[in-house]
Tab-separated table of C-alpha atoms in Angstrom:
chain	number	residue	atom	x	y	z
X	1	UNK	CA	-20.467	11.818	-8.455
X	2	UNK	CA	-21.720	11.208	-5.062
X	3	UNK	CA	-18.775	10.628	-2.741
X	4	UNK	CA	-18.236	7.035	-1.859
X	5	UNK	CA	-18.274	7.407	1.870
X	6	UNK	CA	-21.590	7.818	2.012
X	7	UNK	CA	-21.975	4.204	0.712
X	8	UNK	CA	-18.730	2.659	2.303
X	9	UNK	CA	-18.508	1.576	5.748
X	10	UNK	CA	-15.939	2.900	7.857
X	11	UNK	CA	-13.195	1.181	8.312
X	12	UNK	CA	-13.159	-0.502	12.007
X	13	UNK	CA	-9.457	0.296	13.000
X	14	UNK	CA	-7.221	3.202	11.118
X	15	UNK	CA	-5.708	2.547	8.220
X	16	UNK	CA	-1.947	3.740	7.241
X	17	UNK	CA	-1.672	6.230	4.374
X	18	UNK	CA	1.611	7.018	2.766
X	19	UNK	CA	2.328	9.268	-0.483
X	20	UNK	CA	4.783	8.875	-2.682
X	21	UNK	CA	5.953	10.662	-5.943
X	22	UNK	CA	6.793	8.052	-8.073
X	23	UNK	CA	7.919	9.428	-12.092
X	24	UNK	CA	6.328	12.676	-11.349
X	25	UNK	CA	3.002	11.167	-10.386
X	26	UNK	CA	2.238	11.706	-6.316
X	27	UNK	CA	0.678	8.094	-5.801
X	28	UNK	CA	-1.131	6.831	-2.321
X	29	UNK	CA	-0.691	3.998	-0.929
X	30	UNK	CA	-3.071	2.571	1.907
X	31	UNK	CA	-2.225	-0.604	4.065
X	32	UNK	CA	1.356	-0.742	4.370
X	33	UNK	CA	1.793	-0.255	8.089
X	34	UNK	CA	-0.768	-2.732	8.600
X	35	UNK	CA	1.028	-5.562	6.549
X	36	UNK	CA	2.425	-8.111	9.677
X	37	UNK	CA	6.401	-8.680	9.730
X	38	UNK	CA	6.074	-12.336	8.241
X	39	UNK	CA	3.936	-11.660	5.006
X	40	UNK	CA	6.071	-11.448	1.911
X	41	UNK	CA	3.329	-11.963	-0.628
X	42	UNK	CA	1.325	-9.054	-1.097
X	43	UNK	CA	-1.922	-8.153	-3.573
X	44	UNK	CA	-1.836	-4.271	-5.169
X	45	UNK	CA	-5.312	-2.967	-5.233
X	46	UNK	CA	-5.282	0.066	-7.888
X	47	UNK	CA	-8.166	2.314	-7.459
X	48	UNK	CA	-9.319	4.787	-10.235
X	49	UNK	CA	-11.465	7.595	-10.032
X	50	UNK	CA	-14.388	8.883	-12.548
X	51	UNK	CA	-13.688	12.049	-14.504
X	52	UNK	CA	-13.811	15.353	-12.413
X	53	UNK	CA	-12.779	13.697	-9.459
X	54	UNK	CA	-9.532	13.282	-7.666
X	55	UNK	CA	-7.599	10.264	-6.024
X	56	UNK	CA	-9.389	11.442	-2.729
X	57	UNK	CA	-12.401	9.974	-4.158
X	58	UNK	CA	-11.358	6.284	-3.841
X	59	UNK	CA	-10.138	6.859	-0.066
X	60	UNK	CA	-13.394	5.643	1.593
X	61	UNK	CA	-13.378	2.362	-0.998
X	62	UNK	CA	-9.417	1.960	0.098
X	63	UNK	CA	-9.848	2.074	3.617
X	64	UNK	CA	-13.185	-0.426	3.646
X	65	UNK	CA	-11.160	-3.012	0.797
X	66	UNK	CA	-8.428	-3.001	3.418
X	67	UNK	CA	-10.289	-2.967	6.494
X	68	UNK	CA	-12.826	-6.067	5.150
X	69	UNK	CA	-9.561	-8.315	4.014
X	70	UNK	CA	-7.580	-7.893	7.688
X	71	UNK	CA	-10.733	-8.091	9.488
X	72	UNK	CA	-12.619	-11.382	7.173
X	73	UNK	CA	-9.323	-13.122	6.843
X	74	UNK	CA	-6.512	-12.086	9.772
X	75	UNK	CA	-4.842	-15.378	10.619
X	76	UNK	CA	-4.488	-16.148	6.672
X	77	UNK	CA	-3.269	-12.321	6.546
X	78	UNK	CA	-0.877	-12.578	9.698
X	79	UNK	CA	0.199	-16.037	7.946
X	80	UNK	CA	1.434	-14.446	4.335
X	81	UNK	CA	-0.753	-12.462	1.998
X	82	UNK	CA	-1.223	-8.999	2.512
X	83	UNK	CA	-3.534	-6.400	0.637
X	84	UNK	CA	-2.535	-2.698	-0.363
X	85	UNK	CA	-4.172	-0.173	-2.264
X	86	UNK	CA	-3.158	2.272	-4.363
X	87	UNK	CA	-4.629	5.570	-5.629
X	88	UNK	CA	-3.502	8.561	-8.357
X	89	UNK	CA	-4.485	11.412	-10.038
X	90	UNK	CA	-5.425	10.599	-13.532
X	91	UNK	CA	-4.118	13.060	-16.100
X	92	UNK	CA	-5.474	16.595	-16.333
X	93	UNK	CA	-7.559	16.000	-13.398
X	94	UNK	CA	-6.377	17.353	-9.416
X	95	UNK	CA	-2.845	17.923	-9.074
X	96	UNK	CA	-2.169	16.815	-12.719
X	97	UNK	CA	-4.622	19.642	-13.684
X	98	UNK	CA	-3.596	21.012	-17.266
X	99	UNK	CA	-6.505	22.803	-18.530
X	100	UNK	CA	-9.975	21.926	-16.905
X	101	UNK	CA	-12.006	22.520	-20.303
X	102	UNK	CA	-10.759	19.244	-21.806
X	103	UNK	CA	-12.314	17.425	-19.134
X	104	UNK	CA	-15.503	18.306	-19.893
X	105	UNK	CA	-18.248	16.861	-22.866
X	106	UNK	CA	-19.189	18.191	-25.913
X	107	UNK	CA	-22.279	20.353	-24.102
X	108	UNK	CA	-19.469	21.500	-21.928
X	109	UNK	CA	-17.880	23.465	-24.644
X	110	UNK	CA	-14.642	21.015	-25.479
X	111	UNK	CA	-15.126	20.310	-29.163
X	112	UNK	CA	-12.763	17.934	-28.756
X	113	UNK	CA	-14.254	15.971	-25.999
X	114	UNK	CA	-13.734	12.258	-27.718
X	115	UNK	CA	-10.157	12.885	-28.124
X	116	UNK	CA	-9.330	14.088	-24.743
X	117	UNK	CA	-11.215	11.479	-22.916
X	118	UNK	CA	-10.122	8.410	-24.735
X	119	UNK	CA	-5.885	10.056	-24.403
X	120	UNK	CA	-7.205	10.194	-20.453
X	121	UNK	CA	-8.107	6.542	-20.649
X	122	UNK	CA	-5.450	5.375	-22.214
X	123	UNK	CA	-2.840	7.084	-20.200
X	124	UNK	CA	-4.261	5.986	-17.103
X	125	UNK	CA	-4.165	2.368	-17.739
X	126	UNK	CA	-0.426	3.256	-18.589
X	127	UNK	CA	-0.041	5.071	-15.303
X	128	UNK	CA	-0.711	2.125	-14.164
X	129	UNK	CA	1.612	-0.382	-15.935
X	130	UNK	CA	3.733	2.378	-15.218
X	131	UNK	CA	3.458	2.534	-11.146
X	132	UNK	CA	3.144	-1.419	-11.109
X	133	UNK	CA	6.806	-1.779	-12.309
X	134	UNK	CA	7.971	0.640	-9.976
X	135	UNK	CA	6.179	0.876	-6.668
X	136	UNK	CA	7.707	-2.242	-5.089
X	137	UNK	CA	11.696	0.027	-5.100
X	138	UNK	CA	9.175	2.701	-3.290
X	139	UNK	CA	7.515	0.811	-0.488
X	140	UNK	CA	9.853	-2.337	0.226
X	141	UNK	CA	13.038	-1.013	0.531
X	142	UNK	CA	16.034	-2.956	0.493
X	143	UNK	CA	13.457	-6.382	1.365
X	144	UNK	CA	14.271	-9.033	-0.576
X	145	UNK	CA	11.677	-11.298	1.147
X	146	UNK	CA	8.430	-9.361	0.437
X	147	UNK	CA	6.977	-8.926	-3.048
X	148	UNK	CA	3.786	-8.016	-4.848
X	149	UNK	CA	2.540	-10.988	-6.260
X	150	UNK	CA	-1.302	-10.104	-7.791
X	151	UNK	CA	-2.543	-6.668	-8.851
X	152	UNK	CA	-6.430	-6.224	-8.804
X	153	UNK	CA	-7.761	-2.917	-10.761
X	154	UNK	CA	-11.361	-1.330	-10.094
X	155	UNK	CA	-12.191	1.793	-11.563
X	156	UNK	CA	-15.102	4.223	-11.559
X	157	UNK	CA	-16.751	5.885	-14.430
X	158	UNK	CA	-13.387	6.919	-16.055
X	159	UNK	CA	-11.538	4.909	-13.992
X	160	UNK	CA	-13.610	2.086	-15.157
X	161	UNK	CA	-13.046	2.816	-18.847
X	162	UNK	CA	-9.394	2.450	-17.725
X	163	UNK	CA	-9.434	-0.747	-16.098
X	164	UNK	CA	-10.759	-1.813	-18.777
X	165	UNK	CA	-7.754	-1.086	-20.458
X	166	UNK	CA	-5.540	-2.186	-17.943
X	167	UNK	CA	-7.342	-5.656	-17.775
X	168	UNK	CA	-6.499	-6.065	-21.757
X	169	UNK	CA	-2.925	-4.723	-21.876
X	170	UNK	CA	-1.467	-5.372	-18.620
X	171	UNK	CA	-0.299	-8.985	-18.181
X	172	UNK	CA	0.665	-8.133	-14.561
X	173	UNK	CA	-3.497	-6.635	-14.137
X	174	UNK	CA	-4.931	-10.977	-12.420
X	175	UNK	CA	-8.920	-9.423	-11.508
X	176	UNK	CA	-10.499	-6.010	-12.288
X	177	UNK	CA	-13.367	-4.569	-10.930
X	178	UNK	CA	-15.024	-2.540	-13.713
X	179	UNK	CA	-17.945	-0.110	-12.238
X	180	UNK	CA	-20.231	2.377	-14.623
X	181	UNK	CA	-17.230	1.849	-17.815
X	182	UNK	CA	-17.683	0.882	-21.162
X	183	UNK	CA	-15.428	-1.497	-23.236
X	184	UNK	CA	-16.431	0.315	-26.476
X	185	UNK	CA	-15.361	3.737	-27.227
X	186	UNK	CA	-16.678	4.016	-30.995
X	187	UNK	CA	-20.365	3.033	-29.518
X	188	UNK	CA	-19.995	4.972	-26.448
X	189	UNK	CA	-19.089	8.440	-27.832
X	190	UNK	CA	-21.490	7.750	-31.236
X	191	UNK	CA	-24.460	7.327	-28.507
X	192	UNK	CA	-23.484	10.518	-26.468
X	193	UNK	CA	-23.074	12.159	-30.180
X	194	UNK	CA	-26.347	11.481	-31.214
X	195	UNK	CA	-27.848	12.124	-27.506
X	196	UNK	CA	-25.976	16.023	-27.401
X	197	UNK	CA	-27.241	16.357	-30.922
X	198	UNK	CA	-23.624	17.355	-31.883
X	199	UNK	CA	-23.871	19.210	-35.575
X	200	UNK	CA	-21.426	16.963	-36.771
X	201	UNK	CA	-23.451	13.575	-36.023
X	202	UNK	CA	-26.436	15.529	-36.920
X	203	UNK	CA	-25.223	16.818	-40.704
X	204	UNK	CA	-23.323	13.238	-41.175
X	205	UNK	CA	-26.916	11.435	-40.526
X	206	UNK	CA	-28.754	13.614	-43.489
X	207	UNK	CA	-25.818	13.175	-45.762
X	208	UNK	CA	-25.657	9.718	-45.142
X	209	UNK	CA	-22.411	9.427	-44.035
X	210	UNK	CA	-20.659	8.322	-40.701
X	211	UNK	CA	-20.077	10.318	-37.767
X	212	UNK	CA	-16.976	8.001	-37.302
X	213	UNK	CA	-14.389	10.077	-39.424
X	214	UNK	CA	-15.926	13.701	-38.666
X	215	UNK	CA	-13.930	16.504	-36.921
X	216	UNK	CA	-15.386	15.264	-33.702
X	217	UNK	CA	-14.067	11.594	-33.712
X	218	UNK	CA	-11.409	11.719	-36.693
X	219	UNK	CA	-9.490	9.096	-38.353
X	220	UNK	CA	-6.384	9.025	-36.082
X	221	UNK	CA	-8.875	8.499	-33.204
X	222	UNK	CA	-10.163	5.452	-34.588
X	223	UNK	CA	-7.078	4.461	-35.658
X	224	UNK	CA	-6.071	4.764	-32.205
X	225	UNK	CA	-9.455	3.321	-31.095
X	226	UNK	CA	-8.846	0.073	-32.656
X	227	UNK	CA	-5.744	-0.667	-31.543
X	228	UNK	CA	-6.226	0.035	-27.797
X	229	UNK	CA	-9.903	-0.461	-26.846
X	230	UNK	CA	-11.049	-3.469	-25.729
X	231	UNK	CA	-13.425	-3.790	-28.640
X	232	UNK	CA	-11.440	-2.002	-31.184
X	233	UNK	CA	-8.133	-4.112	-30.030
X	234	UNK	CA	-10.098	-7.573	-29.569
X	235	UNK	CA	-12.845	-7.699	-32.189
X	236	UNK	CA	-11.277	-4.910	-34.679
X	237	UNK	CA	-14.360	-3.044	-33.467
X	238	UNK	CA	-17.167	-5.627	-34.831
X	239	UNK	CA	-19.610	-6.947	-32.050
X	240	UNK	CA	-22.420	-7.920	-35.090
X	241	UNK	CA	-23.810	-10.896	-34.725
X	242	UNK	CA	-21.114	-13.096	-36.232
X	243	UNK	CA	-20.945	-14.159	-32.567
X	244	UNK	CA	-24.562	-15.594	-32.183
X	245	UNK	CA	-24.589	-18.598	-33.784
X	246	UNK	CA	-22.808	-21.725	-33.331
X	247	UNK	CA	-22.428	-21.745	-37.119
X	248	UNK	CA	-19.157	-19.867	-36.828
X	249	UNK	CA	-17.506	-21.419	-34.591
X	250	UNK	CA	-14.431	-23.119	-36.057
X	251	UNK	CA	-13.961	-20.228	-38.457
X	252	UNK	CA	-10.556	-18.565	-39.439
X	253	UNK	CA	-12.190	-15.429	-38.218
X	254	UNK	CA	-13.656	-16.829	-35.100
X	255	UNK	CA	-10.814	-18.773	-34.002
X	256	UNK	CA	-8.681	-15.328	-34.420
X	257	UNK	CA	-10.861	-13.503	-32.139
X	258	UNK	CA	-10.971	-16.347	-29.534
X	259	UNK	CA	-7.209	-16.202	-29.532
X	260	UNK	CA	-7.154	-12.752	-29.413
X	261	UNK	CA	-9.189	-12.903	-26.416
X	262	UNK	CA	-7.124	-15.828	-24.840
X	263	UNK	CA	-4.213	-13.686	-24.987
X	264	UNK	CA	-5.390	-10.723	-23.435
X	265	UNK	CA	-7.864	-11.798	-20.996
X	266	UNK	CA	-7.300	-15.277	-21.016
X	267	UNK	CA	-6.997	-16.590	-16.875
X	268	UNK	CA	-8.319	-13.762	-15.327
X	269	UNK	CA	-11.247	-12.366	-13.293
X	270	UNK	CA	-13.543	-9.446	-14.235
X	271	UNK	CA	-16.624	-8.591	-12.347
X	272	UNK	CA	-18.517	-5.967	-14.595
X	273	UNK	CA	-21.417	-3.488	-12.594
X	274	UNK	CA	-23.399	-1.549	-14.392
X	275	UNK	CA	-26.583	0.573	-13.670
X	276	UNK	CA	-29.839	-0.121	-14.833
X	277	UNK	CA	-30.707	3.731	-15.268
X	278	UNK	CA	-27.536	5.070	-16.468
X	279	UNK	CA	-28.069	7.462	-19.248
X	280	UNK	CA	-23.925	8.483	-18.973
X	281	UNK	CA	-22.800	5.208	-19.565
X	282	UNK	CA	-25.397	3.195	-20.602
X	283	UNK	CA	-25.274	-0.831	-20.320
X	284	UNK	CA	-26.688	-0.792	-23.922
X	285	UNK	CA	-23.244	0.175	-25.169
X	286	UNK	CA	-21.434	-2.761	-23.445
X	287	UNK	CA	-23.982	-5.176	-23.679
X	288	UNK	CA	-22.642	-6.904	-27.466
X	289	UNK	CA	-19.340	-7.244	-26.264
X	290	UNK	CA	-20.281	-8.251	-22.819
X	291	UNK	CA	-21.850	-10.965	-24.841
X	292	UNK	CA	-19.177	-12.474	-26.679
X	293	UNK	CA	-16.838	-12.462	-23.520
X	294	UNK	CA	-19.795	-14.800	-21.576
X	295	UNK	CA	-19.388	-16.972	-24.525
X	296	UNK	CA	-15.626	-17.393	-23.873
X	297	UNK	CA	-15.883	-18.748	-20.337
X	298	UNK	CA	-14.861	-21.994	-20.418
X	299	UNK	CA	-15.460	-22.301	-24.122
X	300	UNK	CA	-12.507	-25.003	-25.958
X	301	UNK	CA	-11.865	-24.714	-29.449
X	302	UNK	CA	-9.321	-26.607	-31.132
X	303	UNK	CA	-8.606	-28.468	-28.082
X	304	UNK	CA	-7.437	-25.079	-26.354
X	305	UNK	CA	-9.347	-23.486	-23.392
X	306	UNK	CA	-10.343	-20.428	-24.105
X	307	UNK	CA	-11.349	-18.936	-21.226
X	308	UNK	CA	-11.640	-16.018	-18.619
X	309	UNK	CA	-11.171	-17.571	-15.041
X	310	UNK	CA	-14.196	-15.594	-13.870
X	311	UNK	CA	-16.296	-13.084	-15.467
X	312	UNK	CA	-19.304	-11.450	-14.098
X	313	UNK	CA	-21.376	-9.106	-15.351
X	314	UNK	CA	-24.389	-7.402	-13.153
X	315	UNK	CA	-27.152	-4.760	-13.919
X	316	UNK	CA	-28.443	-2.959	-10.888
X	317	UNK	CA	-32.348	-2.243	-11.264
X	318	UNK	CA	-32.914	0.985	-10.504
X	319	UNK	CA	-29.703	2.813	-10.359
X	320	UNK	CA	-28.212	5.186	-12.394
X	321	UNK	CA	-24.666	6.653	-13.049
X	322	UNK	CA	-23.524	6.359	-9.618
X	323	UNK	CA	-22.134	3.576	-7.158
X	324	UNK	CA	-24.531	2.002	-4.399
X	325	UNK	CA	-24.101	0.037	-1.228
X	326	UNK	CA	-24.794	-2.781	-2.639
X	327	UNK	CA	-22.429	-2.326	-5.408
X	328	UNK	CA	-19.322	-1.448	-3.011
X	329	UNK	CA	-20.358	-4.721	-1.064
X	330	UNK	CA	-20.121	-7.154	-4.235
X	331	UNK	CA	-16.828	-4.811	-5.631
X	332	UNK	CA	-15.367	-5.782	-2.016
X	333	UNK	CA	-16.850	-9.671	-1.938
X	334	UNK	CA	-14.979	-10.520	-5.175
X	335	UNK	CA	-12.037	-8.827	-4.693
X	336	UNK	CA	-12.392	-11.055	-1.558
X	337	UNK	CA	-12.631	-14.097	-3.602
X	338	UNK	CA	-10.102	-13.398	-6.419
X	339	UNK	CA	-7.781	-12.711	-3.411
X	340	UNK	CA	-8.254	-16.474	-1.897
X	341	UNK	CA	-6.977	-17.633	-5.330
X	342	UNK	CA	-3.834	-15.731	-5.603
X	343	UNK	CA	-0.989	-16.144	-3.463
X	344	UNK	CA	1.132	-19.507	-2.493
C-alpha cells in the first residue's frame, strides 16, 4: 500500500521510540519519553498494519497521532493525560514471517487464502488483548502512580479487519479507528470468490449450491466465522432486512441482537473510513451491517439505552484501497476527540 508518510505530516519535534519483546512478540512503543513527570493517566494507541506490510508501516501515523495530541493539547497533557502508541508485527507477516504464501489471495496461489486471513485477523485482535494486559509491567516499572486508563485501536486494511475485532471482544478496546476493513468475513471473501472466479464458487453457482461450505471456505471456518466476526458474532451472520422496518422492533429476535450489540459495543466510539473506489474491500460489503449499528445510536428499547457513544461512518469519493490526507487528518481529529472524553 502506499506508505503513510507520504500522507502524514511530520512530526514537529522527535518522538521517543522504544522496543520491547513482550510474550515473544517485539512490540514498539512511541511517546514514552515524552510523557511529563506528573501525568499518571495515560491513553494506548494500538496501530495495525494491512496485510504485506510490517509494524514500520504505522510509524509515520504514530509519530503525527503523538505529535498532534502534545502539540493541540500541552497544558492538559503536562496536567495528566498522556498518549502512547503502540505497533506489532501481525502474525506471519515481518519478523513473525512463517511462510509468505499464506499471505497472499486466492490469484496468489494460497488455496487456502480465507482460512489464513481470517486466523491472521483473529490472532491479531488477540495480540492485542494480549499486549494490553501486559505492557503496563514493560513500560512503567515499579510506578504505582501512572496507569493506562483508555486504549484506542485503528487499523489498516488487515489491521482494520482486526480492530474490528478488537472493538467487539475487547472490553478494555474505549474508540477504534477502522480504515479500508470489513465487519463481514462471509460477504467479504464470497465477493472476492466470485470476483477471482475461484472454481469452487464458480461449480457451486451451476449446481446451485453455496460457496459457503466448499473446500475454499469450509464448515469449521464458518463455524469459526460466526462466533468471532462482528457480523457472524453479533447478528449470527444475518444483515437481511429484518432490520428495516420499525415493525420489528420489540421482537424476541430484535431485542437479542440489540443486547448483543449493547454488550459488545455498547459505550464506545468507532469512526469507520472507507473508500469510494475500493474494489479490495469494497464499502458494499459493510454497508448492511454498517446500517443496523447507525440504528443503535441512541436507540432505547425496553427502557434500556442501547447505544454506541459515537459511531461514524464516512465514504471518501474518489479513493480507492488506500489511505489519503484527508483520511489521516479525520483518523487523528477523532482520536483527538475520543481522547477529551477519557481520562479524570
Amino acid at each position: 500500500m502506499r506508505s503513510l508518510a507520504n500522507v502524514c505530516d511530520p512530526p514537529t519535534k522527535p518522538v521517543s521510540k522504544k522496543e520491547f519483546c513482550i510474550a515473544g512478540i517485539l512490540t514498539t512503543v512511541y511517546g514514552l519519553d515524552e510523557l511529563h513527570q506528573g501525568i499518571t493517566e495515560v491513553v494506548c494507541l494500538w496501530l495495525l498494519h494491512p496485510r504485506l506490510e510490517t509494524h514500520v508501516y504505522m510509524e509515520p501515523l504514530a509519530l503525527t497521532a503523538i505529535d498532534s495530541w502534545r502539540d493541540t493539547d500541552e497544558e492538559r497533557t503536562r496536567g495528566y493525560l498522556g498518549l502512547i502508541a503502540v505497533s506489532f508485527d501481525a502474525r506471519n507477516h515481518g519478523t513473525r514471517m512463517v511462510k509468505a504464501l499464506s499471505n497472499e489471495d486466492w490469484r496468489g496461489g494460497n488455496l487456502t487464502h480465507a482460512q489464513d486471513l481470517f486466523s491472521i485477523i483473529h490472532g491479531t485482535a488477540m495480540d492485542v488483548s494480549l499486549l494490553l494486559e501486559h505492557l503496563p509491567s514493560y513500560i512503567f516499572g515499579r510506578s504505582y502512580r501512572r496507569e493506562i486508563i483508555d486504549n484506542i485501536v485503528m487499523g489498516i486494511s488487515l489491521g482494520a479487519h482486526a480492530a474490528w475485532h478488537c472493538a467487539v471482544h475487547e472490553p478494555e478496546i474505549r474508540a477504534a479507528v477502522i480504515a479500508l476493513g470489513c465487519p463481514d468475513y462471509t460477504r467479504l471473501m464470497t465477493y472476492r470468490a466470485a470476483k477471482s472466479q475461484l472454481n469452487t464458487f464458480t461449480s457451486a453457482q451451476a449446481s446451485g449450491e453455496s460457496f459457503i461450505g466448499s473446500s475454499s471456505f469450509p464448515p469449521g471456518l464458518e463455524k469459526a466465522v460466526r462466533s468471532k466476526d462482528p457480523v457472524g458474532l453479533l447478528l449470527n451472520g444475518d444483515t437481511s432486512e429484518f432490520w428495516d422496518g420499525l415493525q420489528s422492533i420489540g421482537s424476541p429476535v430484535h431485542k437479542w441482537r440489540s443486547e448483543m450489540v449493547t454488550m459488545h459495543l455498547g459505550g464506545k466510539d468507532l469512526f469507520i473510513l472507507s473508500g469510494e473506489r475500493d474494489k479490495l474491500v469494497p464499502y458494499a460489503c459493510s454497508a448492511p451491517f454498517l446500517k443496523t449499528l447507525r440504528s443503535k445510536v441512541g436507540m432505547a428499547i425496553d427502557k434500556t439505552h442501547v447505544t454506541l457513544k459515537d459511531f461514524t461512518d464516512k465514504v471518501y469519493p474518489e479513493t480507492g484501497h488506500a489511505m489519503t490526507r484527508e483520511m489521516v487528518n479525520d483518523a487523528l481529529e477523532f482520536i483527538r476527540l475520543a481522547m477529551a472524553g477519557m481520562g479524570s
